[in-house]
Coordinates of C-alpha atoms in Angstrom, one line a residue:
X1 CA 49.7 52.6 95.2
X2 CA 51.8 55.7 96.3
X3 CA 49.5 58.8 96.4
X4 CA 51.6 62.3 96.2
X5 CA 50.4 64.9 98.7
X6 CA 53.3 67.2 98.5
X7 CA 51.1 69.7 97.0
X8 CA 48.9 69.4 100.2
X9 CA 51.5 70.8 102.3
X10 CA 51.5 74.0 100.4
X11 CA 47.6 74.5 99.7
X12 CA 44.7 74.6 101.8
X13 CA 42.4 72.3 99.6
X14 CA 41.9 68.8 101.1
X15 CA 42.8 65.9 99.0
X16 CA 40.6 62.9 99.0
X17 CA 42.0 59.5 98.8
X18 CA 39.4 56.7 97.8
X19 CA 38.9 53.3 99.9
X20 CA 39.1 51.2 96.9
X21 CA 42.4 52.2 96.4
X22 CA 43.6 51.3 99.7
X23 CA 45.9 48.0 100.5
X24 CA 43.2 46.1 102.3
X25 CA 44.2 43.6 105.2
X26 CA 42.1 40.6 106.9
X27 CA 38.3 40.4 106.2
X28 CA 38.0 43.9 104.3
X29 CA 37.0 43.8 100.8
X30 CA 35.9 46.3 98.0
X31 CA 32.2 46.6 97.3
X32 CA 30.0 48.5 94.9
X33 CA 26.5 47.7 95.6
X34 CA 25.7 50.6 97.9
X35 CA 24.4 54.0 96.6
X36 CA 25.8 57.4 97.3
X37 CA 29.4 56.3 97.5
X38 CA 32.4 58.2 96.1
X39 CA 34.9 57.0 93.1
X40 CA 34.4 53.4 92.1
X41 CA 33.5 51.5 95.4
X42 CA 33.9 51.6 98.9
X43 CA 35.5 49.2 101.6
X44 CA 33.2 47.0 103.7
X45 CA 33.4 43.7 105.7
X46 CA 35.6 45.1 108.1
X47 CA 35.0 42.2 110.6
X48 CA 38.1 40.2 111.5
X49 CA 40.4 41.4 114.2
X50 CA 43.3 42.1 111.7
X51 CA 40.7 43.9 109.3
X52 CA 42.2 47.6 108.4
X53 CA 42.6 49.6 105.2
X54 CA 45.9 51.6 104.4
X55 CA 47.5 53.7 101.8
X56 CA 51.3 54.9 101.2
X57 CA 51.4 58.6 100.7
X58 CA 53.9 61.3 100.3
X59 CA 53.5 64.5 102.3
X60 CA 55.1 67.5 103.7
X61 CA 55.9 67.3 107.4
X62 CA 53.0 68.8 109.4
X63 CA 49.7 68.3 111.4
X64 CA 46.7 67.3 109.0
X65 CA 43.0 67.4 109.6
X66 CA 41.2 64.1 108.8
X67 CA 37.6 63.5 107.4
X68 CA 36.3 60.0 106.7
X69 CA 33.4 58.9 104.2
X70 CA 31.8 56.2 106.2
X71 CA 28.6 54.6 106.5
X72 CA 27.1 52.7 109.6
X73 CA 24.0 50.5 108.4
X74 CA 24.3 48.9 112.3
X75 CA 24.5 52.1 114.5
X76 CA 27.4 54.1 115.6
X77 CA 30.8 52.2 115.6
X78 CA 34.1 53.2 117.0
X79 CA 37.3 53.1 114.6
X80 CA 40.9 54.3 114.6
X81 CA 42.8 56.6 112.0
X82 CA 46.1 55.1 111.6
X83 CA 49.4 57.2 110.8
X84 CA 52.9 55.9 110.7
X85 CA 52.3 53.3 113.7
X86 CA 50.3 55.7 115.8
X87 CA 46.4 55.6 116.2
X88 CA 43.7 58.2 116.9
X89 CA 40.5 56.7 118.4
X90 CA 37.0 57.9 116.8
X91 CA 33.6 57.1 116.7
X92 CA 31.2 56.9 113.5
X93 CA 27.6 58.1 114.4
X94 CA 24.9 56.3 113.5
X95 CA 24.2 56.7 109.7
X96 CA 22.5 54.1 107.4
X97 CA 23.4 56.3 104.3
X98 CA 26.9 57.4 103.4
X99 CA 28.2 60.5 105.2
X100 CA 31.3 62.3 106.4
X101 CA 32.9 62.4 109.8
X102 CA 35.5 64.7 111.0
X103 CA 38.0 62.3 112.7
X104 CA 40.6 64.9 114.3
X105 CA 44.1 65.3 113.4
X106 CA 46.9 63.2 112.6
X107 CA 50.9 64.2 112.2
X108 CA 52.7 63.1 109.1
X109 CA 56.4 63.5 108.2
X110 CA 58.5 64.5 105.2
X111 CA 58.4 62.1 102.4
X112 CA 56.6 58.7 102.5
X113 CA 53.9 57.9 105.2
X114 CA 51.4 55.3 105.9
X115 CA 47.9 56.2 106.8
X116 CA 45.0 53.9 107.5
X117 CA 41.7 53.1 109.0
X118 CA 41.9 50.5 111.7
X119 CA 38.8 48.1 112.5
X120 CA 37.9 49.4 115.9
X121 CA 34.3 47.8 116.5
X122 CA 34.1 46.8 112.9
X123 CA 30.9 46.3 111.1
X124 CA 31.2 49.9 109.2
X125 CA 31.9 50.9 105.4
X126 CA 34.6 53.3 104.6
X127 CA 34.3 55.4 101.5
X128 CA 37.2 57.4 101.4
X129 CA 39.6 59.7 103.7
X130 CA 40.2 63.4 103.2
X131 CA 43.4 65.1 104.5
X132 CA 43.8 69.0 104.7
X133 CA 46.6 70.9 106.4
X134 CA 45.5 71.9 110.0
X135 CA 47.3 75.4 110.1
X136 CA 48.6 77.2 113.0
X137 CA 46.1 76.6 116.0
X138 CA 43.9 79.7 116.7
X139 CA 44.4 81.2 120.2
X140 CA 42.2 80.4 122.9
X141 CA 39.5 83.2 124.1
X142 CA 40.1 84.5 127.6
X143 CA 38.0 82.5 130.1
X144 CA 36.6 84.6 132.9
X145 CA 37.9 83.6 136.3
X146 CA 34.8 83.9 138.0
X147 CA 33.3 80.8 140.0
X148 CA 29.7 79.6 140.2
X149 CA 29.7 79.8 143.9
X150 CA 28.6 83.7 144.6
X151 CA 30.8 83.8 147.7
X152 CA 33.7 81.8 146.9
X153 CA 36.5 81.6 149.0
X154 CA 39.8 83.9 148.8
X155 CA 41.7 80.3 148.2
X156 CA 39.3 79.2 145.4
X157 CA 39.5 82.2 143.6
X158 CA 43.2 82.5 143.4
X159 CA 43.3 78.9 142.4
X160 CA 40.5 79.7 139.6
X161 CA 42.8 82.8 138.6
X162 CA 45.8 80.6 138.3
X163 CA 44.3 78.3 136.1
X164 CA 42.6 81.0 133.8
X165 CA 45.9 82.9 133.8
X166 CA 47.6 79.9 132.4
X167 CA 44.9 78.1 130.2
X168 CA 46.2 77.6 126.7
X169 CA 49.8 78.5 127.2
X170 CA 50.6 75.9 130.0
X171 CA 49.1 72.5 131.0
X172 CA 48.9 71.6 134.7
X173 CA 50.3 67.9 135.6
X174 CA 48.2 65.9 137.8
X175 CA 48.1 62.5 139.4
X176 CA 45.9 60.1 141.4
X177 CA 47.4 58.3 144.5
X178 CA 49.9 59.8 146.9
X179 CA 52.2 56.5 146.0
X180 CA 52.2 56.9 142.5
X181 CA 53.0 60.6 142.8
X182 CA 56.0 59.7 145.0
X183 CA 56.9 57.0 142.4
X184 CA 56.8 59.8 139.7
X185 CA 59.1 61.8 142.1
X186 CA 61.4 59.0 142.2
X187 CA 61.4 58.2 138.5
X188 CA 61.5 61.6 136.7
X189 CA 62.5 64.0 139.6
X190 CA 59.1 66.0 139.6
X191 CA 55.9 65.9 141.4
X192 CA 52.4 66.6 139.8
X193 CA 51.0 69.9 140.3
X194 CA 47.6 68.3 141.0
X195 CA 47.0 65.5 143.4
X196 CA 43.8 63.5 143.0
X197 CA 41.7 61.6 145.7
X198 CA 38.4 59.9 146.1
X199 CA 35.9 60.2 148.7
X200 CA 34.6 56.4 147.8
X201 CA 35.1 54.8 151.4
X202 CA 33.2 57.7 153.0
X203 CA 30.0 56.6 151.4
X204 CA 27.8 55.8 154.2
X205 CA 26.4 52.4 152.5
X206 CA 30.1 51.4 152.3
X207 CA 30.8 52.7 156.0
X208 CA 27.9 50.2 156.9
X209 CA 29.9 47.3 155.3
X210 CA 32.9 48.0 157.2
X211 CA 34.7 50.1 154.7
X212 CA 37.3 52.5 156.5
X213 CA 38.9 55.4 154.9
X214 CA 41.2 56.1 157.8
X215 CA 42.8 59.4 157.7
X216 CA 42.4 59.8 153.7
X217 CA 41.0 63.4 154.1
X218 CA 43.5 64.4 156.4
X219 CA 46.2 63.1 154.3
X220 CA 44.8 65.1 151.2
X221 CA 44.4 68.2 153.2
X222 CA 47.9 67.9 154.5
X223 CA 49.2 67.9 150.7
X224 CA 46.9 71.0 150.0
X225 CA 48.5 72.8 152.7
X226 CA 51.9 71.9 151.8
X227 CA 51.3 73.4 148.0
X228 CA 49.7 71.0 145.6
X229 CA 46.6 71.7 144.1
X230 CA 43.8 69.2 145.2
X231 CA 41.2 67.4 143.2
X232 CA 38.5 65.1 144.6
X233 CA 36.0 62.8 142.9
X234 CA 33.5 60.5 144.5
X235 CA 32.7 57.1 143.4
X236 CA 29.5 57.2 145.5
X237 CA 28.2 53.9 146.4
X238 CA 24.4 54.1 146.0
X239 CA 22.5 55.3 149.3
X240 CA 20.6 52.0 149.3
X241 CA 19.4 49.0 147.2
X242 CA 22.8 47.2 146.9
X243 CA 22.8 44.0 145.0
X244 CA 25.6 42.6 147.1
X245 CA 25.8 38.9 145.4
X246 CA 28.3 37.0 143.4
X247 CA 27.1 34.7 140.9
X248 CA 28.4 32.6 137.7
X249 CA 27.4 33.3 134.2
X250 CA 26.7 30.7 131.5
X251 CA 30.4 31.0 130.5
X252 CA 31.6 30.0 134.2
X253 CA 32.8 33.6 134.8
X254 CA 32.1 35.2 138.1
X255 CA 29.8 38.1 138.0
X256 CA 30.8 40.3 140.8
X257 CA 27.9 42.7 142.0
X258 CA 29.1 43.0 145.8
X259 CA 28.5 45.9 148.2
X260 CA 32.0 47.5 147.4
X261 CA 30.9 47.8 143.7
X262 CA 27.9 49.6 144.8
X263 CA 28.7 52.7 142.6
X264 CA 28.1 50.6 139.5
X265 CA 24.7 50.4 137.9
X266 CA 24.7 46.7 137.9
X267 CA 25.4 46.4 141.2
X268 CA 22.5 48.3 142.7
X269 CA 18.7 48.7 141.8
X270 CA 18.6 52.2 143.3
X271 CA 16.3 54.3 141.1
X272 CA 17.7 57.8 140.9
X273 CA 14.7 59.2 138.8
X274 CA 12.2 58.0 141.2
X275 CA 14.0 59.1 144.3
X276 CA 14.9 62.6 143.1
X277 CA 11.3 63.3 142.0
X278 CA 9.9 62.9 145.4
X279 CA 11.7 65.2 148.3
X280 CA 9.5 63.1 150.8
X281 CA 10.8 59.6 149.6
X282 CA 13.3 57.5 151.6
X283 CA 15.4 57.5 148.5
X284 CA 15.9 61.3 148.5
X285 CA 16.6 61.6 152.3
X286 CA 19.3 59.2 152.0
X287 CA 20.6 61.2 149.1
X288 CA 20.8 64.0 151.6
X289 CA 22.2 61.8 154.1
X290 CA 25.1 60.9 151.8
X291 CA 25.9 64.4 150.7
X292 CA 26.0 65.6 154.4
X293 CA 28.3 63.0 155.0
X294 CA 30.7 64.3 152.2
X295 CA 30.1 67.8 153.4
X296 CA 31.9 66.7 156.8
X297 CA 35.0 65.9 154.7
X298 CA 34.9 68.8 152.3
X299 CA 34.8 71.1 155.2
X300 CA 38.1 69.7 156.5
X301 CA 39.5 71.3 153.4
X302 CA 37.6 74.3 153.7
X303 CA 39.0 75.0 157.3
X304 CA 42.4 74.6 156.3
X305 CA 41.8 77.1 153.5
X306 CA 42.5 74.5 150.8
X307 CA 40.4 74.7 147.6
X308 CA 39.3 71.8 146.0
X309 CA 38.7 70.7 142.4
X310 CA 35.5 69.0 142.9
X311 CA 34.4 66.2 140.4
X312 CA 31.5 64.3 141.5
X313 CA 29.0 62.2 139.6
X314 CA 31.6 61.7 136.7
X315 CA 31.5 59.9 133.1
X316 CA 27.5 59.9 133.9
X317 CA 26.5 59.7 130.3
X318 CA 28.2 56.1 130.0
X319 CA 25.5 54.6 132.3
X320 CA 27.8 52.3 134.0
X321 CA 27.3 54.5 137.2
X322 CA 24.0 54.5 138.8
X323 CA 23.9 58.5 138.8
X324 CA 23.7 58.3 135.2
X325 CA 21.9 55.1 134.7
X326 CA 18.3 56.8 134.5
X327 CA 19.1 59.3 131.8
X328 CA 20.4 62.8 131.8
X329 CA 17.5 64.7 133.7
X330 CA 17.8 62.7 137.0
X331 CA 21.5 63.2 136.8
X332 CA 21.5 67.1 136.0
X333 CA 18.8 67.3 138.9
X334 CA 21.0 65.3 141.5
X335 CA 24.0 67.7 140.1
X336 CA 21.9 71.1 140.9
X337 CA 21.1 69.4 144.2
X338 CA 24.7 68.7 145.2
X339 CA 25.5 72.3 144.4
X340 CA 22.7 73.6 146.4
X341 CA 23.2 71.6 149.4
X342 CA 26.9 72.0 149.4
X343 CA 26.7 75.7 148.7
X344 CA 23.9 76.9 150.3
X345 CA 23.4 74.5 153.2
X346 CA 26.8 73.6 154.1
X347 CA 28.4 77.2 153.2
X348 CA 31.3 75.2 151.3
X349 CA 32.9 78.1 149.3
X350 CA 36.2 76.5 148.5
X351 CA 34.9 74.4 145.6
X352 CA 35.6 74.6 142.1
X353 CA 32.8 72.6 140.3
X354 CA 34.3 70.3 137.7
X355 CA 31.7 68.7 135.4
X356 CA 32.7 65.6 133.6
X357 CA 30.9 64.9 130.4
X358 CA 31.3 65.5 126.4
X359 CA 27.7 65.3 125.7
X360 CA 25.7 68.4 125.7
X361 CA 22.5 66.8 126.5
X362 CA 24.0 66.1 130.1
X363 CA 25.4 69.5 130.9
X364 CA 23.8 71.3 133.8
X365 CA 24.3 74.8 133.0
X366 CA 27.0 77.6 133.4
X367 CA 25.5 78.6 136.7
X368 CA 26.7 75.4 138.4
X369 CA 30.0 74.6 136.5
X370 CA 33.4 76.2 136.6
X371 CA 35.4 73.7 134.7
X372 CA 34.1 71.2 131.8
X373 CA 36.3 67.9 131.8
X374 CA 36.3 64.5 130.1
X375 CA 37.9 61.0 130.8
X376 CA 39.8 59.7 127.9
X377 CA 41.4 56.2 127.6
X378 CA 42.7 56.0 123.9
X379 CA 44.5 52.8 122.6
X380 CA 47.4 54.8 121.7
X381 CA 48.6 57.0 124.7
X382 CA 50.2 59.5 122.2
X383 CA 46.9 60.1 120.9
X384 CA 46.2 64.1 121.5
X385 CA 42.5 63.7 121.4
X386 CA 42.2 66.6 118.7
X387 CA 38.4 65.7 117.6
X388 CA 37.1 65.6 121.3
X389 CA 39.1 69.0 122.2
X390 CA 37.8 70.7 119.0
X391 CA 34.1 69.6 119.9
X392 CA 34.3 70.9 123.5
X393 CA 36.2 74.2 122.5
X394 CA 33.7 74.9 120.0
X395 CA 30.8 74.8 122.4
X396 CA 32.8 76.3 125.4
X397 CA 35.8 78.7 124.0
X398 CA 35.9 82.1 126.2
X399 CA 33.3 80.7 128.3
X400 CA 34.7 77.7 130.4
X401 CA 38.1 76.2 131.1
X402 CA 38.6 72.6 129.8
X403 CA 40.3 69.7 131.7
X404 CA 41.4 65.9 130.9
X405 CA 40.3 64.5 134.3
X406 CA 41.4 61.1 133.7
X407 CA 44.1 59.8 131.3
X408 CA 46.1 56.2 131.5
X409 CA 49.3 57.8 132.4
X410 CA 51.1 60.6 131.1
X411 CA 49.8 62.1 127.7
X412 CA 52.0 63.4 125.1
X413 CA 51.7 67.3 126.3
X414 CA 54.2 68.8 123.5
X415 CA 52.2 66.8 120.8
X416 CA 49.0 67.9 122.3
X417 CA 50.2 71.7 121.8
X418 CA 51.3 70.9 118.3
X419 CA 47.8 69.9 117.3
X420 CA 46.5 72.9 119.3
X421 CA 44.9 70.7 122.3
X422 CA 45.5 72.9 125.5
X423 CA 43.5 71.5 128.3
X424 CA 43.8 73.3 131.7
X425 CA 45.3 70.0 133.2
X426 CA 45.7 66.5 132.8
X427 CA 45.1 64.1 135.6
X428 CA 46.6 60.3 135.3
X429 CA 44.7 57.3 136.6
X430 CA 46.4 54.8 138.7
X431 CA 47.2 51.1 138.7
X432 CA 47.5 49.4 135.5
X433 CA 46.3 52.7 133.7
X434 CA 48.6 54.7 135.9
X435 CA 52.2 56.2 135.1
X436 CA 54.1 53.1 135.9
X437 CA 52.7 51.6 132.9
X438 CA 53.5 54.7 130.8
X439 CA 56.7 54.8 128.4
X440 CA 59.3 56.1 130.6
X441 CA 60.7 58.5 128.0
X442 CA 57.1 59.8 127.1
X443 CA 56.6 60.3 130.9
X444 CA 60.0 62.1 131.2
X445 CA 59.4 64.1 128.1
X446 CA 55.9 65.4 129.6
X447 CA 57.0 66.2 133.0
X448 CA 60.3 68.2 131.4
X449 CA 58.3 69.8 129.0
X450 CA 58.2 73.7 129.1
X451 CA 54.4 73.2 128.4
X452 CA 53.9 71.4 131.6
X453 CA 53.5 72.9 135.4
X454 CA 54.9 70.5 137.7
X455 CA 54.8 71.1 141.2
X456 CA 58.0 72.7 141.6
X457 CA 57.0 75.3 138.9
X458 CA 53.8 75.8 140.7
X459 CA 55.3 76.7 143.9
X460 CA 57.3 79.2 142.0
X461 CA 54.1 80.8 139.8
X462 CA 51.4 80.2 142.2
X463 CA 51.5 82.5 145.2
X464 CA 48.9 82.2 147.6
X465 CA 47.8 84.5 150.3

């Protein structure tokens, strides 16, 4: 069935397309047994790997908002919105009754298009999709350039002012790993404006097993002095109680819980909730020991007058790291302890504090956060992440800058701008999820885009001193 949406490009009213009118693939079937659905039925049994539903439709070229009528009898489920060979990841919340989910935006072309719902996690019901022209993106409100650190250094203030000045009009490029930043230069002729590193091997419980970070801090300091903005994370090995075993499961697979995986919650039994609640406990004292060890490294940046986009306790709400395994409140308490210890005890005033979570229940508060960021690994690297962006910008527009702190390779920045998605920066991950695995045409398009600030443009636009 070909559904005409030409009028959709001219009017603002949404157009609904029923799931029972779709072309079904795999195990997907039409059902009518439920209550509260729209039209004459809904699509269920999205269980096989190839299960999906799709529609052929005509449209006027542009960006469209997508809403999906759905039901999730078994709890929240991931899914994809499909459009002309691309996909946008989204998540249905837990809803045993039929409800509606805003799923972000897609881009359609003039004439015939193919739109659909991909299986994702499966085990949900689809009632319909609605499409509506998105219209021009609203301008972002100006974000104050003030920092949470009351006595912030001149260099940190300058860096934050530059980020605030360009927010909404330019996106800074970023890259983890010196070598991959060098590869970028060889491949596209440009380096990232932000170089990102990690204090992982400075964790005392790793050093106890012989981990040697070498001159990792000094190398990053040198890059900062040479002109790149620096971002530092910390895969913090648990202070104690490392499992440090390798076992084999029933399927014959190795289960690695070795000491070098001690930042993962399955490789340590360290109880943050218990430790953070008792300042006299061994666990609390070891937390302070670890923070003090990282303070030594951060002070090297401060002494060199290099500001740092400081992103500890990342991805906490996922629960896969020990700092998030006991819930939001112990993690928030640890964040506040980090802020107090580094700011008031160690007098580190060169830090720009980057919180890394999209979940409002985990937010530690405006007084200890300068930038709010997320990590995103969509199945389709051209996914503009519009739903996540809009959720965060609703909460923080005019209050905090928003950043994309991890992404698999280079995102399609120009497409993001067409969708109204305007992160302060993106930082590409490394290895199999790094730029070497990104389509080189997209990589070059991103780094050549007038919407992207690379290192050469940073040097021209950001005057220190």
